[in-house]
PDB file of C-alpha atoms in Angstrom:
ATOM      1  CA  MET A 959      14.114 -20.075 -17.801  1.00 77.00           C
ATOM      2  CA  PRO A 960      13.133 -19.208 -14.171  1.00 82.00           C
ATOM      3  CA  ILE A 961      10.145 -17.254 -13.116  1.00 84.00           C
ATOM      4  CA  TYR A 962      10.407 -15.253 -10.131  1.00 85.00           C
ATOM      5  CA  ILE A 963       7.137 -14.193  -8.358  1.00 85.00           C
ATOM      6  CA  LEU A 964       6.989 -11.546  -5.569  1.00 85.00           C
ATOM      7  CA  LEU A 965       3.800 -11.838  -3.381  1.00 83.00           C
ATOM      8  CA  ILE A 966       2.829  -8.456  -1.853  1.00 80.00           C
ATOM      9  CA  ASP A 967       0.312  -7.279   0.655  1.00 76.00           C
ATOM     10  CA  LEU A 968      -0.722  -3.508   0.492  1.00 74.00           C
ATOM     11  CA  ARG A 969      -0.795  -2.397   4.092  1.00 72.00           C
ATOM     12  CA  LYS A 970      -3.684  -0.110   4.926  1.00 76.00           C
ATOM     13  CA  ALA A 971      -4.608  -0.037   1.181  1.00 75.00           C
ATOM     14  CA  PHE A 972      -8.233   0.758   1.644  1.00 80.00           C
ATOM     15  CA  ASP A 973      -7.484   3.415   4.234  1.00 82.00           C
ATOM     16  CA  SER A 974      -4.910   5.229   2.072  1.00 78.00           C
ATOM     17  CA  VAL A 975      -6.969   6.024  -0.953  1.00 83.00           C
ATOM     18  CA  SER A 976      -6.850   9.848  -1.691  1.00 84.00           C
ATOM     19  CA  HIS A 977     -10.449  11.217  -2.072  1.00 90.00           C
ATOM     20  CA  GLN A 978      -9.121  13.763  -4.570  1.00 88.00           C
ATOM     21  CA  ALA A 979      -7.469  10.898  -6.828  1.00 85.00           C
ATOM     22  CA  LEU A 980     -10.769   8.951  -6.366  1.00 89.00           C
ATOM     23  CA  PHE A 981     -12.916  11.704  -7.694  1.00 93.00           C
ATOM     24  CA  LYS A 982     -10.489  12.541 -10.525  1.00 91.00           C
ATOM     25  CA  ARG A 983     -10.435   8.990 -11.593  1.00 90.00           C
ATOM     26  CA  LEU A 984     -14.250   8.973 -11.458  1.00 94.00           C
ATOM     27  CA  ARG A 985     -14.497  11.763 -13.815  1.00 95.00           C
ATOM     28  CA  GLU A 986     -11.657  10.195 -16.063  1.00 92.00           C
ATOM     29  CA  ILE A 987     -13.847   7.109 -16.630  1.00 92.00           C
ATOM     30  CA  LYS A 988     -16.726   9.166 -17.292  1.00 94.00           C
ATOM     31  CA  LEU A 989     -19.265   8.030 -14.747  1.00 94.00           C
ATOM     32  CA  PRO A 990     -22.346  10.171 -14.717  1.00 96.00           C
ATOM     33  CA  SER A 991     -21.977  13.477 -13.160  1.00 96.00           C
ATOM     34  CA  TRP A 992     -25.054  12.890 -10.840  1.00 97.00           C
ATOM     35  CA  PHE A 993     -23.523   9.751  -9.410  1.00 96.00           C
ATOM     36  CA  ILE A 994     -20.110  11.373  -8.832  1.00 96.00           C
ATOM     37  CA  GLN A 995     -21.965  14.248  -6.930  1.00 96.00           C
ATOM     38  CA  TYR A 996     -23.888  11.734  -4.903  1.00 94.00           C
ATOM     39  CA  LEU A 997     -20.743  10.034  -3.840  1.00 94.00           C
ATOM     40  CA  LEU A 998     -18.869  13.324  -3.358  1.00 95.00           C
ATOM     41  CA  ASN A 999     -21.653  14.571  -0.959  1.00 94.00           C
ATOM     42  CA  PHE A1000     -21.503  11.239   0.857  1.00 90.00           C
ATOM     43  CA  TYR A1001     -17.786  11.312   1.308  1.00 92.00           C
ATOM     44  CA  GLN A1002     -17.683  14.955   2.363  1.00 92.00           C
ATOM     45  CA  SER A1003     -20.186  14.406   5.129  1.00 91.00           C
ATOM     46  CA  ALA A1004     -18.596  11.133   6.372  1.00 90.00           C
ATOM     47  CA  THR A1005     -17.515  11.280   9.927  1.00 90.00           C
ATOM     48  CA  VAL A1006     -16.315   8.922  12.679  1.00 88.00           C
ATOM     49  CA  THR A1007     -16.710   8.955  16.365  1.00 91.00           C
ATOM     50  CA  ILE A1008     -14.632   7.115  18.925  1.00 91.00           C
ATOM     51  CA  LYS A1009     -16.105   5.473  22.012  1.00 92.00           C
ATOM     52  CA  CYS A1010     -14.096   5.061  25.009  1.00 89.00           C
ATOM     53  CA  ALA A1011     -14.771   4.492  28.792  1.00 91.00           C
ATOM     54  CA  ASP A1012     -15.177   8.221  29.391  1.00 90.00           C
ATOM     55  CA  GLY A1013     -17.744   8.653  26.587  1.00 92.00           C
ATOM     56  CA  GLU A1014     -17.505   9.554  22.932  1.00 93.00           C
ATOM     57  CA  THR A1015     -15.534  11.998  20.938  1.00 92.00           C
ATOM     58  CA  GLU A1016     -16.892  14.687  18.695  1.00 92.00           C
ATOM     59  CA  SER A1017     -17.370  13.725  15.122  1.00 92.00           C
ATOM     60  CA  ILE A1018     -14.141  13.582  13.142  1.00 91.00           C
ATOM     61  CA  PRO A1019     -14.208  14.016   9.374  1.00 91.00           C
ATOM     62  CA  ILE A1020     -12.856  11.225   7.381  1.00 89.00           C
ATOM     63  CA  ASN A1021     -10.448  12.719   4.806  1.00 87.00           C
ATOM     64  CA  CYS A1022      -9.048   9.705   2.992  1.00 85.00           C
ATOM     65  CA  GLY A1023      -9.664   6.143   2.330  1.00 87.00           C
ATOM     66  CA  VAL A1024     -12.713   4.427   1.058  1.00 89.00           C
ATOM     67  CA  LEU A1025     -15.534   3.926   3.708  1.00 88.00           C
ATOM     68  CA  GLN A1026     -15.390   0.751   5.645  1.00 83.00           C
ATOM     69  CA  GLY A1027     -18.538  -1.366   5.324  1.00 86.00           C
ATOM     70  CA  ASP A1028     -19.798   0.439   2.213  1.00 89.00           C
ATOM     71  CA  PRO A1029     -20.492  -2.139  -0.461  1.00 91.00           C
ATOM     72  CA  LEU A1030     -19.143   0.350  -3.085  1.00 91.00           C
ATOM     73  CA  SER A1031     -15.711   0.639  -1.394  1.00 89.00           C
ATOM     74  CA  PRO A1032     -14.050  -2.431  -2.994  1.00 86.00           C
ATOM     75  CA  LEU A1033     -15.196  -1.381  -6.381  1.00 88.00           C
ATOM     76  CA  LEU A1034     -14.038   2.453  -5.649  1.00 90.00           C
ATOM     77  CA  PHE A1035     -10.721   1.026  -4.462  1.00 85.00           C
ATOM     78  CA  ASN A1036     -10.154  -1.076  -7.639  1.00 83.00           C
ATOM     79  CA  ILE A1037     -10.953   1.932  -9.853  1.00 86.00           C
ATOM     80  CA  VAL A1038      -8.324   3.859  -8.315  1.00 82.00           C
ATOM     81  CA  PHE A1039      -5.864   1.008  -8.044  1.00 78.00           C
ATOM     82  CA  ASP A1040      -6.409  -0.126 -11.691  1.00 79.00           C
ATOM     83  CA  ILE A1041      -4.492   2.681 -13.136  1.00 73.00           C
ATOM     84  CA  ALA A1042      -1.299   1.709 -11.375  1.00 68.00           C
ATOM     85  CA  LEU A1043      -1.825  -1.965 -12.402  1.00 74.00           C
ATOM     86  CA  ARG A1044      -2.296  -1.139 -16.124  1.00 74.00           C
ATOM     87  CA  ASP A1045       1.155   0.457 -16.255  1.00 67.00           C
ATOM     88  CA  LEU A1046       2.761  -3.011 -15.328  1.00 68.00           C
ATOM     89  CA  GLY A1047       0.850  -4.955 -17.898  1.00 67.00           C
ATOM     90  CA  SER A1048       0.824  -8.602 -17.793  1.00 60.00           C
ATOM     91  CA  ALA A1049       3.636  -8.742 -15.055  1.00 73.00           C
ATOM     92  CA  VAL A1050       1.110  -8.300 -12.210  1.00 77.00           C
ATOM     93  CA  ARG A1051      -1.908 -10.268 -10.851  1.00 78.00           C
ATOM     94  CA  ALA A1052      -4.098  -8.694  -8.217  1.00 76.00           C
ATOM     95  CA  PHE A1053      -6.962  -9.537  -5.867  1.00 72.00           C
ATOM     96  CA  ALA A1054      -8.239  -6.700  -3.620  1.00 69.00           C
ATOM     97  CA  ASP A1055      -5.041  -5.576  -1.706  1.00 71.00           C
ATOM     98  CA  ASP A1056      -2.865  -8.683  -2.460  1.00 78.00           C
ATOM     99  CA  LEU A1057      -0.912  -8.965  -5.639  1.00 80.00           C
ATOM    100  CA  ALA A1058       1.724 -10.974  -7.277  1.00 85.00           C
ATOM    101  CA  LEU A1059       4.426  -9.586  -9.530  1.00 85.00           C
ATOM    102  CA  THR A1060       6.127 -11.827 -11.950  1.00 85.00           C
ATOM    103  CA  ALA A1061       9.533 -11.597 -13.856  1.00 86.00           C
ATOM    104  CA  THR A1062      12.288 -13.606 -15.369  1.00 86.00           C
ATOM    105  CA  SER A1063      15.164 -12.177 -13.311  1.00 86.00           C
ATOM    106  CA  LEU A1064      15.516 -10.822  -9.762  1.00 85.00           C
ATOM    107  CA  ARG A1065      16.653  -7.587 -11.358  1.00 89.00           C
ATOM    108  CA  ASN A1066      13.441  -7.413 -13.394  1.00 87.00           C
ATOM    109  CA  LEU A1067      11.345  -8.349 -10.445  1.00 85.00           C
ATOM    110  CA  GLN A1068      12.995  -5.463  -8.435  1.00 86.00           C
ATOM    111  CA  THR A1069      12.267  -3.071 -11.289  1.00 86.00           C
ATOM    112  CA  ALA A1070       8.611  -4.135 -11.506  1.00 82.00           C
ATOM    113  CA  ALA A1071       8.267  -3.561  -7.747  1.00 82.00           C
ATOM    114  CA  ASN A1072       9.857  -0.022  -8.030  1.00 83.00           C
ATOM    115  CA  GLU A1073       7.598   0.863 -10.904  1.00 80.00           C
ATOM    116  CA  PHE A1074       4.487  -0.287  -9.103  1.00 78.00           C
ATOM    117  CA  GLN A1075       5.345   1.643  -5.962  1.00 77.00           C
ATOM    118  CA  GLU A1076       5.928   4.671  -8.088  1.00 77.00           C
ATOM    119  CA  GLY A1077       2.693   4.115  -9.914  1.00 71.00           C
ATOM    120  CA  ILE A1078       0.595   3.805  -6.904  1.00 70.00           C
ATOM    121  CA  SER A1079       2.098   6.888  -5.346  1.00 70.00           C
ATOM    122  CA  THR A1080       1.761   9.005  -8.549  1.00 67.00           C
ATOM    123  CA  HIS A1081      -1.997   8.179  -8.784  1.00 60.00           C
ATOM    124  CA  GLY A1082      -2.789   9.277  -5.197  1.00 58.00           C
ATOM    125  CA  HIS A1083      -2.497   5.922  -3.450  1.00 58.00           C
ATOM    126  CA  PRO A1084       0.442   6.037  -1.049  1.00 54.00           C
ATOM    127  CA  THR A1085       0.209   2.611   0.358  1.00 57.00           C
ATOM    128  CA  HIS A1086       3.217   0.596   1.783  1.00 60.00           C
ATOM    129  CA  MET A1087       3.973  -2.592   0.148  1.00 62.00           C
ATOM    130  CA  VAL A1088       4.725  -5.460   2.372  1.00 58.00           C
ATOM    131  CA  PRO A1089       6.698  -8.228   0.633  1.00 57.00           C
ATOM    132  CA  ARG A1090       5.479 -11.603   1.758  1.00 62.00           C
ATOM    133  CA  TYR A1091       7.468 -14.162  -0.317  1.00 58.00           C
ATOM    134  CA  ILE A1092       9.679 -14.441  -3.419  1.00 68.00           C
ATOM    135  CA  LEU A1093       9.156 -17.696  -5.215  1.00 64.00           C
ATOM    136  CA  GLU A1094      11.229 -19.232  -7.967  1.00 66.00           C
ATOM    137  CA  SER A1095       9.970 -21.719 -10.459  1.00 69.00           C
ATOM    138  CA  GLY A1096      11.977 -23.600 -13.092  1.00 62.00           C
TER     139      GLY A1096
END
């Protein structure tokens, strides 16, 4: 029986995490309220400035995405992303923003890809899947 594997890269995955979905998920997994409030304060006050030849912009609030360079960001990303992965069960393997979907037919592979895309959108994670390769084994 053949096995089909779809290798996918999630484009702008860390940048697309909804803050609302992130904090909803943190409450769902019952993290201590003081910790959630600490992160909420941190995220609500996060800003960025852009430096260019003419100077620097005013502070721009960061309204979505996990914070670049923050050691907690990969973990926070995984907490939000995990719920979409669970819906697919053993048909998916993931590492950060790269994943592999497996199926025994191309039709089932397409179904798994559609379900995953719907799952990440439903859970406040509207990333764009970029298929890299479809491999066939057997």
